Coordinates of C-alpha atoms and ligand atoms in Angstrom, one line a residue:
M1 CA 0.0 0.0 0.0
A2 CA 2.9 2.4 0.8
G3 CA 3.3 5.1 -1.7
V4 CA -0.3 5.0 -3.2
T5 CA -1.1 8.4 -4.7
C6 CA -4.6 9.5 -5.4
D7 CA -6.8 12.5 -5.9
L8 CA -9.1 11.9 -2.9
V9 CA -9.1 9.8 0.2
V10 CA -12.5 9.5 1.8
I11 CA -12.3 8.4 5.5
G12 CA -15.6 6.7 6.3
A13 CA -17.8 4.4 4.2
G14 CA -21.2 5.5 5.5
P15 CA -23.8 7.3 3.4
G16 CA -21.7 10.5 3.4
G17 CA -18.5 8.8 2.5
Y18 CA -19.5 6.1 0.1
V19 CA -21.8 8.3 -1.9
A20 CA -19.1 11.0 -2.1
A21 CA -16.5 8.4 -3.2
A22 CA -18.7 7.0 -6.0
R23 CA -19.6 10.5 -7.3
A24 CA -15.9 11.6 -7.2
A25 CA -15.0 8.6 -9.2
D26 CA -17.7 9.5 -11.7
L27 CA -16.1 12.9 -12.0
G28 CA -12.8 11.3 -13.0
M29 CA -11.0 11.4 -9.6
K30 CA -8.8 8.5 -8.5
V31 CA -10.4 7.7 -5.1
V32 CA -9.5 5.5 -2.1
C33 CA -12.2 5.0 0.6
V34 CA -11.0 3.8 4.0
D35 CA -13.2 2.4 6.7
R36 CA -12.6 0.3 9.8
G37 CA -15.0 -2.3 8.4
W38 CA -18.5 -0.9 8.3
L39 CA -19.3 -0.6 4.6
G40 CA -22.5 1.5 4.6
G41 CA -21.6 3.0 8.0
T42 CA -23.9 3.2 11.0
C43 CA -26.9 3.7 8.8
L44 CA -26.6 0.3 7.1
Q45 CA -24.8 -1.7 9.8
A46 CA -26.4 -0.5 13.1
G47 CA -28.9 2.2 12.4
C48 CA -31.5 3.1 9.7
I49 CA -31.7 -0.2 7.9
P50 CA -31.7 -2.8 10.6
S51 CA -34.0 -0.7 12.7
K52 CA -36.4 -0.4 9.8
A53 CA -36.3 -4.2 9.3
L54 CA -37.3 -4.7 12.9
L55 CA -39.9 -1.9 12.8
E56 CA -41.5 -3.5 9.7
A57 CA -41.4 -7.0 11.2
S58 CA -42.7 -6.0 14.6
H59 CA -45.5 -3.9 13.0
R60 CA -46.7 -7.0 11.1
W61 CA -46.6 -9.0 14.3
A62 CA -48.6 -6.4 16.2
E63 CA -51.1 -6.1 13.4
L64 CA -51.7 -9.8 13.3
K65 CA -51.7 -10.1 17.1
E66 CA -54.2 -7.4 17.5
G67 CA -56.4 -8.9 14.9
L68 CA -57.3 -8.3 11.3
D69 CA -60.8 -9.6 11.9
D70 CA -62.3 -6.5 10.4
H71 CA -60.6 -7.4 7.1
G72 CA -62.1 -10.9 7.4
I73 CA -58.6 -12.4 8.2
L74 CA -58.7 -14.7 11.2
A75 CA -55.2 -15.7 12.2
G76 CA -54.6 -18.9 14.1
D77 CA -52.0 -19.7 16.7
L78 CA -49.3 -17.0 16.3
R79 CA -45.8 -17.6 17.4
L80 CA -42.8 -15.2 17.5
D81 CA -39.5 -16.5 16.2
L82 CA -37.2 -13.7 17.3
A83 CA -34.1 -15.5 16.1
Q84 CA -35.6 -15.7 12.5
M85 CA -36.6 -12.0 12.7
M86 CA -33.0 -11.1 13.6
K87 CA -31.7 -13.4 10.8
H88 CA -33.9 -11.7 8.3
K89 CA -32.7 -8.3 9.5
Q90 CA -29.0 -9.4 9.2
G91 CA -29.8 -10.9 5.7
I92 CA -30.9 -7.4 4.5
V93 CA -27.8 -5.8 6.0
G94 CA -25.6 -8.4 4.4
G95 CA -27.2 -8.0 1.0
M96 CA -27.0 -4.2 1.1
T97 CA -23.3 -4.4 2.3
K98 CA -22.5 -6.4 -0.8
G99 CA -24.3 -3.7 -2.8
V100 CA -21.9 -1.0 -1.5
A101 CA -18.9 -3.2 -2.3
S102 CA -20.1 -3.8 -5.8
L103 CA -20.8 -0.1 -6.3
F104 CA -17.2 0.7 -5.4
K105 CA -16.0 -2.0 -7.8
S106 CA -18.1 -0.7 -10.7
K107 CA -17.0 2.9 -10.1
G108 CA -13.3 1.9 -9.6
V109 CA -13.2 3.2 -6.0
E110 CA -10.4 1.4 -4.1
Y111 CA -11.7 0.3 -0.7
L112 CA -9.3 -0.2 2.2
E113 CA -10.2 -1.7 5.6
G114 CA -8.4 -0.2 8.6
E115 CA -8.1 2.7 11.0
A116 CA -7.2 5.9 9.2
R117 CA -5.3 8.8 10.6
L118 CA -4.2 12.1 9.2
A119 CA -0.4 11.7 9.1
A120 CA 0.8 15.0 7.5
A121 CA -0.4 17.4 4.9
G122 CA -1.9 15.4 2.1
R123 CA -1.0 12.1 3.8
V124 CA -3.3 9.5 5.5
S125 CA -1.9 6.5 7.3
V126 CA -4.0 3.3 7.4
E127 CA -3.2 0.9 10.2
G128 CA -1.5 -2.2 8.8
A129 CA -1.6 -0.8 5.2
G130 CA 0.9 2.1 5.1
E131 CA 0.4 5.6 3.9
I132 CA -1.7 7.1 1.1
E133 CA -0.8 10.4 -0.5
A134 CA -3.7 12.4 -1.6
A135 CA -4.4 15.8 -3.1
R136 CA -7.5 16.0 -0.9
V137 CA -9.0 14.2 2.2
L138 CA -12.7 14.0 2.9
L139 CA -13.7 13.2 6.5
A140 CA -17.0 11.4 6.7
T141 CA -16.5 9.5 10.0
G142 CA -20.0 9.9 11.3
S143 CA -21.1 9.7 14.9
S144 CA -21.6 7.2 17.7
P145 CA -24.2 6.9 20.5
A146 CA -23.7 9.5 23.3
E147 CA -23.3 8.0 26.8
L148 CA -24.7 9.5 30.0
P149 CA -21.9 9.8 32.6
D150 CA -24.1 8.2 35.3
L151 CA -25.4 5.4 33.0
P152 CA -22.4 4.1 31.0
F153 CA -23.2 1.4 28.5
D154 CA -22.3 -2.1 29.7
G155 CA -23.6 -4.0 26.7
E156 CA -25.7 -6.2 29.0
R157 CA -28.3 -4.1 31.0
I158 CA -27.5 -0.6 29.9
L159 CA -27.6 -0.6 26.1
S160 CA -26.8 1.7 23.2
S161 CA -29.1 1.9 20.2
E162 CA -26.7 -0.5 18.4
E163 CA -27.1 -3.1 21.1
A164 CA -30.8 -2.7 21.3
L165 CA -31.0 -3.9 17.6
S166 CA -29.7 -7.3 18.5
L167 CA -31.3 -8.7 21.6
D168 CA -31.7 -12.4 21.7
A169 CA -34.9 -12.3 23.8
V170 CA -37.8 -9.9 24.3
P171 CA -37.2 -8.1 27.7
E172 CA -40.1 -8.2 30.0
R173 CA -39.5 -4.6 31.1
M174 CA -37.5 -2.0 29.2
A175 CA -36.7 1.6 30.0
V176 CA -35.8 4.0 27.3
I177 CA -34.0 7.2 28.1
G178 CA -34.8 9.9 25.5
A179 CA -38.0 10.3 23.5
G180 CA -36.2 11.3 20.3
A181 CA -36.2 9.4 17.0
I182 CA -34.2 6.4 18.3
G183 CA -36.0 6.1 21.7
L184 CA -39.4 6.1 20.0
E185 CA -38.5 3.8 17.2
M186 CA -36.7 1.2 19.3
G187 CA -39.2 1.6 22.1
S188 CA -41.9 0.8 19.6
V189 CA -40.2 -2.3 18.3
W190 CA -39.8 -3.9 21.8
R191 CA -43.2 -2.8 22.9
R192 CA -44.8 -4.4 19.9
L193 CA -42.9 -7.6 20.5
G194 CA -44.2 -7.7 24.1
A195 CA -42.0 -5.7 26.4
A196 CA -43.5 -3.2 28.9
V197 CA -41.8 0.0 27.8
E198 CA -41.3 3.2 29.9
V199 CA -39.8 6.2 28.2
V200 CA -38.0 8.9 30.2
E201 CA -37.7 12.3 28.5
Y202 CA -35.9 15.4 29.9
L203 CA -38.1 17.9 28.1
D204 CA -41.9 18.2 28.4
V205 CA -42.9 16.7 25.0
V206 CA -42.1 13.6 23.0
L207 CA -40.0 14.2 19.9
P208 CA -38.8 17.7 20.9
G209 CA -38.4 19.8 17.8
A210 CA -41.4 18.4 15.9
D211 CA -44.4 20.5 15.3
G212 CA -46.3 20.9 18.6
E213 CA -49.6 19.4 17.3
V214 CA -47.7 16.4 15.9
S215 CA -45.8 15.8 19.2
R216 CA -49.0 15.9 21.3
Q217 CA -51.0 13.6 19.0
L218 CA -48.0 11.2 18.6
E219 CA -47.8 11.0 22.4
R220 CA -51.5 10.1 22.7
T221 CA -51.2 7.5 20.0
L222 CA -48.1 5.8 21.4
K223 CA -49.7 5.7 24.9
R224 CA -52.6 3.9 23.3
Q225 CA -50.1 1.4 22.0
G226 CA -49.0 0.8 25.6
L227 CA -45.8 3.0 25.9
K228 CA -45.6 4.8 29.2
F229 CA -44.0 8.3 29.4
H230 CA -42.2 10.1 32.1
L231 CA -41.8 13.6 30.7
S232 CA -39.9 16.5 32.2
T233 CA -37.9 13.8 33.9
R234 CA -34.1 13.2 34.0
A235 CA -32.5 9.8 34.4
T236 CA -29.9 10.3 37.1
G237 CA -28.4 6.9 37.5
A238 CA -29.0 3.1 37.7
E239 CA -28.0 0.1 39.8
A240 CA -27.6 -2.9 37.5
G241 CA -27.4 -6.4 38.9
A242 CA -28.1 -10.0 38.0
Q243 CA -31.8 -9.5 38.6
G244 CA -32.3 -6.4 36.6
V245 CA -31.9 -2.6 36.8
L246 CA -33.1 0.0 39.2
L247 CA -33.3 3.2 37.3
H248 CA -33.3 6.5 39.2
L249 CA -35.3 9.4 38.0
A250 CA -35.7 13.0 39.1
S251 CA -38.5 15.3 38.1
R252 CA -37.5 18.6 36.5
K253 CA -40.6 20.4 37.8
N254 CA -40.2 19.6 41.5
D255 CA -37.7 17.8 43.8
R256 CA -39.6 14.5 43.4
T257 CA -37.4 11.4 42.7
S258 CA -38.6 8.0 41.7
T259 CA -37.4 4.6 40.5
V260 CA -38.3 2.3 37.7
E261 CA -37.4 -1.4 37.8
C262 CA -36.6 -3.0 34.5
D263 CA -34.5 -5.6 32.7
R264 CA -32.8 -3.5 30.1
V265 CA -32.2 0.2 29.7
L266 CA -31.8 1.8 26.3
V267 CA -29.9 5.1 26.4
A268 CA -30.9 7.1 23.4
V269 CA -29.9 10.7 24.3
G270 CA -28.3 11.7 21.0
R271 CA -25.1 11.0 19.2
R272 CA -21.7 12.6 19.2
P273 CA -19.3 13.2 16.3
H274 CA -16.7 10.5 15.7
T275 CA -13.4 12.3 15.8
E276 CA -11.1 10.2 18.2
G277 CA -7.9 8.8 16.8
L278 CA -8.1 10.7 13.6
G279 CA -5.2 13.0 14.4
L280 CA -7.4 16.1 13.9
E281 CA -5.8 18.1 16.7
E282 CA -2.2 17.4 15.4
A283 CA -3.3 18.3 11.9
G284 CA -4.9 21.6 13.2
V285 CA -8.5 20.8 12.1
D286 CA -10.8 23.1 14.0
R287 CA -13.8 21.8 15.9
D288 CA -16.7 23.6 17.6
R289 CA -17.5 23.5 21.4
S290 CA -19.5 20.3 20.9
G291 CA -16.7 18.6 19.0
F292 CA -18.1 18.9 15.5
V293 CA -15.7 19.6 12.7
T294 CA -16.4 23.1 11.3
V295 CA -16.6 23.6 7.5
D296 CA -17.3 26.5 5.1
E297 CA -19.8 26.4 2.2
D298 CA -17.3 24.3 0.2
Y299 CA -17.1 21.8 3.1
R300 CA -13.4 22.8 3.6
T301 CA -12.2 22.5 7.2
S302 CA -9.7 24.9 8.7
V303 CA -6.9 23.0 7.0
D304 CA -6.2 23.3 3.3
G305 CA -7.1 20.1 1.4
I306 CA -9.1 18.6 4.2
Y307 CA -12.9 18.5 3.9
A308 CA -15.7 17.1 6.0
V309 CA -19.4 16.1 5.6
G310 CA -22.2 14.4 7.4
D311 CA -22.6 13.7 11.2
V312 CA -19.1 14.7 12.0
T313 CA -20.1 18.3 11.0
P314 CA -22.8 20.4 12.6
G315 CA -26.5 20.0 11.5
P316 CA -29.1 17.3 11.6
M317 CA -27.7 13.8 11.9
L318 CA -29.4 12.2 8.9
A319 CA -28.1 9.8 6.3
H320 CA -29.7 11.8 3.4
K321 CA -28.2 15.0 4.7
A322 CA -24.7 13.3 4.7
E323 CA -25.3 11.9 1.2
A324 CA -26.3 15.3 -0.2
E325 CA -23.3 17.0 1.4
G326 CA -20.9 14.2 0.1
V327 CA -22.1 14.8 -3.5
A328 CA -22.0 18.6 -3.1
A329 CA -18.5 18.5 -1.5
V330 CA -16.9 16.5 -4.3
E331 CA -18.7 18.4 -7.0
R332 CA -17.4 21.6 -5.6
M333 CA -13.9 20.1 -5.6
A334 CA -14.5 19.6 -9.3
A335 CA -15.5 23.3 -9.6
M336 CA -19.2 22.6 -10.1
G337 CA -21.6 25.0 -8.4
S338 CA -23.5 22.4 -6.3
S339 CA -25.2 23.2 -3.0
V340 CA -27.5 21.6 -0.4
N341 CA -30.8 23.3 0.4
Y342 CA -30.8 22.9 4.1
G343 CA -34.3 24.3 4.3
A344 CA -35.7 21.3 2.4
I345 CA -34.3 18.3 4.2
P346 CA -37.0 15.8 5.2
N347 CA -37.0 14.3 8.7
V348 CA -38.8 11.0 9.3
V349 CA -39.5 9.0 12.5
Y350 CA -40.6 5.5 11.7
T351 CA -43.1 5.0 14.5
H352 CA -46.6 3.8 13.6
P353 CA -48.0 6.0 12.4
E354 CA -44.9 7.6 10.9
V355 CA -43.9 11.2 11.5
A356 CA -42.5 13.1 8.5
A357 CA -41.7 16.8 8.2
V358 CA -39.9 19.3 6.0
G359 CA -39.3 23.0 6.4
L360 CA -40.4 25.1 9.4
T361 CA -42.9 24.1 12.1
E362 CA -45.7 26.6 12.8
E363 CA -43.8 27.6 16.0
Q364 CA -40.4 28.1 14.1
A365 CA -42.1 30.1 11.3
S366 CA -43.7 32.5 13.8
E367 CA -40.5 32.8 15.8
A368 CA -38.7 33.7 12.5
G369 CA -41.1 36.6 12.1
H370 CA -43.4 35.1 9.4
E371 CA -47.1 35.8 9.5
V372 CA -48.3 32.3 9.2
K373 CA -51.5 30.5 8.0
T374 CA -52.0 26.8 8.3
G375 CA -54.2 24.1 6.8
R376 CA -54.9 20.7 8.3
H377 CA -56.5 17.5 7.0
S378 CA -57.2 14.3 8.9
F379 CA -56.4 10.7 7.6
R380 CA -59.8 9.8 9.1
A381 CA -61.5 11.8 6.2
N382 CA -59.5 9.8 3.6
A383 CA -61.1 6.7 2.0
R384 CA -57.8 4.9 1.2
A385 CA -56.7 5.3 4.9
H386 CA -59.8 3.4 5.9
T387 CA -59.2 0.6 3.4
M388 CA -55.8 0.3 5.0
N389 CA -57.1 0.4 8.5
A390 CA -54.9 3.4 9.1
P391 CA -57.2 6.4 9.9
D392 CA -54.9 7.9 12.6
G393 CA -53.1 11.2 12.0
F394 CA -53.2 14.3 9.9
A395 CA -51.2 16.5 7.6
K396 CA -50.5 20.1 8.3
V397 CA -49.3 22.7 5.9
V398 CA -47.6 25.9 7.1
A399 CA -47.6 28.8 4.6
E400 CA -46.7 32.5 4.6
A401 CA -49.9 34.6 5.0
G402 CA -49.3 37.2 2.3
S403 CA -47.5 35.3 -0.4
D404 CA -49.0 31.8 0.2
R405 CA -45.4 30.5 0.0
L406 CA -45.0 27.0 1.5
L407 CA -42.9 27.1 4.7
G408 CA -43.3 23.6 6.0
V409 CA -45.3 20.4 5.8
H410 CA -45.8 18.0 8.7
I411 CA -47.4 14.6 8.5
L412 CA -48.4 12.2 11.2
G413 CA -49.9 9.2 9.5
A414 CA -49.4 5.9 7.6
Q415 CA -46.6 6.0 5.0
A416 CA -45.7 9.6 5.9
S417 CA -42.1 8.8 4.9
H418 CA -43.3 8.4 1.3
L419 CA -45.9 11.2 1.4
I420 CA -43.4 13.8 2.5
A421 CA -41.5 13.6 -0.8
E422 CA -43.9 15.8 -2.8
A423 CA -43.7 18.4 -0.1
V424 CA -39.9 18.4 -0.3
V425 CA -40.1 18.9 -4.1
A426 CA -42.7 21.7 -3.6
L427 CA -40.4 23.5 -1.1
E428 CA -37.4 23.0 -3.3
F429 CA -39.2 24.6 -6.2
G430 CA -40.5 27.5 -4.0
A431 CA -44.2 26.4 -4.5
S432 CA -47.2 28.0 -2.8
A433 CA -49.8 26.2 -0.8
E434 CA -52.2 26.8 -3.7
D435 CA -49.7 25.0 -6.2
L436 CA -49.9 21.9 -4.0
A437 CA -53.7 22.2 -3.6
R438 CA -54.3 22.5 -7.4
T439 CA -52.0 19.7 -8.3
V440 CA -54.1 16.7 -9.2
H441 CA -53.5 13.8 -6.8
A442 CA -54.6 10.2 -7.5
H443 CA -57.9 9.0 -6.0
P444 CA -58.1 7.1 -3.8
S445 CA -54.6 7.6 -2.3
L446 CA -53.1 8.8 1.0
S447 CA -51.5 11.7 -0.9
E448 CA -54.9 13.3 -1.0
V449 CA -54.5 14.1 2.7
V450 CA -51.5 16.4 1.8
R451 CA -53.4 18.0 -1.0
E452 CA -56.5 18.6 1.2
A453 CA -54.3 20.1 3.9
A454 CA -52.8 22.5 1.4
A455 CA -56.3 23.4 0.2
A456 CA -57.4 24.1 3.8
V457 CA -54.7 26.9 4.0
G458 CA -57.2 28.9 1.9
H459 CA -56.3 31.3 -0.9
Ligands
NAI1 P1 -32.3 12.9 19.9 O1 -31.4 14.1 20.2 O2 -33.2 13.0 18.8 O3 -33.2 12.7 21.2 C1 -32.6 12.5 22.5 C2 -33.6 12.9 23.6 O4 -33.0 12.5 24.8 C3 -33.9 14.3 23.6 O5 -35.3 14.5 23.5 C4 -33.4 14.8 25.0 O6 -34.2 15.8 25.6 C5 -33.4 13.5 25.8 N1 -32.5 13.4 26.9 C6 -31.2 13.7 27.0 N2 -30.6 13.5 28.2 C7 -31.6 12.9 29.0 C8 -31.6 12.4 30.3 N3 -30.6 12.4 31.1 N4 -32.8 12.0 30.8 C9 -33.9 12.0 29.9 N5 -33.9 12.4 28.7 C10 -32.8 12.9 28.2 O7 -31.3 11.7 19.9 P2 -31.5 10.2 19.4 O8 -33.0 9.8 19.4 O9 -30.6 9.4 20.2 O10 -31.0 10.2 17.9 C11 -29.7 10.6 17.6 C12 -29.6 11.2 16.3 O11 -29.8 10.2 15.3 C13 -30.6 12.3 16.1 O12 -30.0 13.4 15.5 C14 -31.6 11.7 15.2 O13 -32.2 12.7 14.3 C15 -30.8 10.7 14.4 N6 -31.7 9.6 14.0 C16 -32.6 9.8 13.0 C17 -33.5 8.8 12.7 C18 -34.5 9.0 11.6 O14 -34.3 9.9 10.8 N7 -35.5 8.2 11.6 C19 -33.6 7.5 13.4 C20 -32.6 7.5 14.5 C21 -31.7 8.5 14.7

C-alpha cells in the first residue's frame, strides 16, 4: 500500500463517504475510501436499515396479534420466532453491504479496511496498510451513541441503540432514556414484541423539535399502543445487577425522585461526532465546542485540502443530509456549483403511524417573524386510509400569510415517509400552498391528505 497516490481519500464508508467516493470517481478522480470495516456505515450496519427491518417485522406481528378480523382475516395460533426476525434483518444488511462493495467495484473506487489517521499534509496512514498520498482528504467519519456519565453502556443491561437492535430475547420490562427518534423507534419495536416499555424524557414533550400538534398527537397514539412516558424527567443513574436494573429518575418540575425497575435500559440521548484517533488536533483541524468539525460552504475544514461532511459536521444527523453533502463537496472540488438546500431536508421518524416533516414548524415560522397561515386535514377523512385500517393522524401545511409560499409540511400518518417527498419537491421549487392544492392527486390515495391540507390553508 505504501506510496499510493490518489486525488481523494475518503475516510468513512457511511452514506456521506461512500456516496461521495462514488460521485468523485464518476467525475474522474482516483479515489480511495478507508473504513474500519463498516461498509455502509452506522446507517446500514447498526442504524437506519436494521431498525427499519425490525420496525416492519414488529409492525406486522402487532397487526396480526391485535387482529385483522375487520378485514375478514382470522389468524390462528401466532408464534414469534425472534431469532428468525434477527436473521432476516441481518440478511438485509448483508445484501446491502455487498451492494456497496459492488458499487465501489463498478466505479473503480479502491476500498481499504483499517483505522485511518491524518499523518501529515496530504497524507493519510492506514493501520496495517501504510500511507496514502492524496491531493484532498474528505472526513466522513459519522457519529456514535452518546453516553450518559451516570449510565455508562455495559452491553448487558445498559444498552446503546446499536445493542438494542440485536437482543436475543424480548425483555419483560424495558426503560428507554430519550423520546427522540431512536428512543421512540426502538421503544416501539420492543413494545410491539411484548415488552413493557417506559420512556423517560428530559423535556416536556415527546419528539422535541417536531411540530407541537404532531408531538401531542403522537404521544397520545403511542400511549394507546402501551408505551408509558415520564416527561420533564431526568435519568440520574442506575443500579444494574443480575436480577435487573433499578433506574433512578428526578423530576425537573419539583424535587420529586422515583425509580423504575426494568430488565434493560436503552440510552438514546443523542449521538456525538466521531473524531477520536483521527489526528485532527495534530493536523490543526478546528472543531466547535460540541466537538463537530467546522466547515465552510465548500465543506473545507480549517486545514487546506481537508474537507468534512455528514454527522461529524454540525447540522441534523441524517443519512440523506450526509449523502447530499458528500455529493456537493466532491462536485465543488470539481469546480461545479453544487449546494445543499438545508431548508428542504425531510425528517422522518418510523413509529406507527410515521412522522415526517420538511421545512419550518408553525412555531419556528412564527419565531422567524413570518405571518403564518396553516391548513390541516385528517387521515380519518380519507377513504384509502380506511381501506388500509390506518385512519390515525393528519397532515399540516404551514404557509406565509401574504404570499401563500410554503414554509413547512408536517405529516403524522401511515406512510408519511413516502408522502413527504412531494412536499420536499414543492419546497425545493418554491411552491405556494395553492400550487400543492391545485396539483391533481390520484384518488383514492393517501396523498390526497396532503393536497387537502394545502387546500385548507385557503387562498
Ligand atoms: P435525539 O437528540 O433525537 O433525542 C434524545 C432525547 O433525549 C432528547 O429529546 C433529549 O431531551 C433526551 N435526553 C437527553 N438526556 C436525557 C436524560 N438524562 N434523561 C432523559 N432524557 C434525556 O437523539 P436520538 O434519538 O438518540 O437520535 C440521535 C440522532 O440520530 C438524532 O440526530 C436523530 O435525528 C438521528 N436519528 C434519526 C432517525 C431517523 O431519521 N428516523 C432515526 C434514528 C436516529
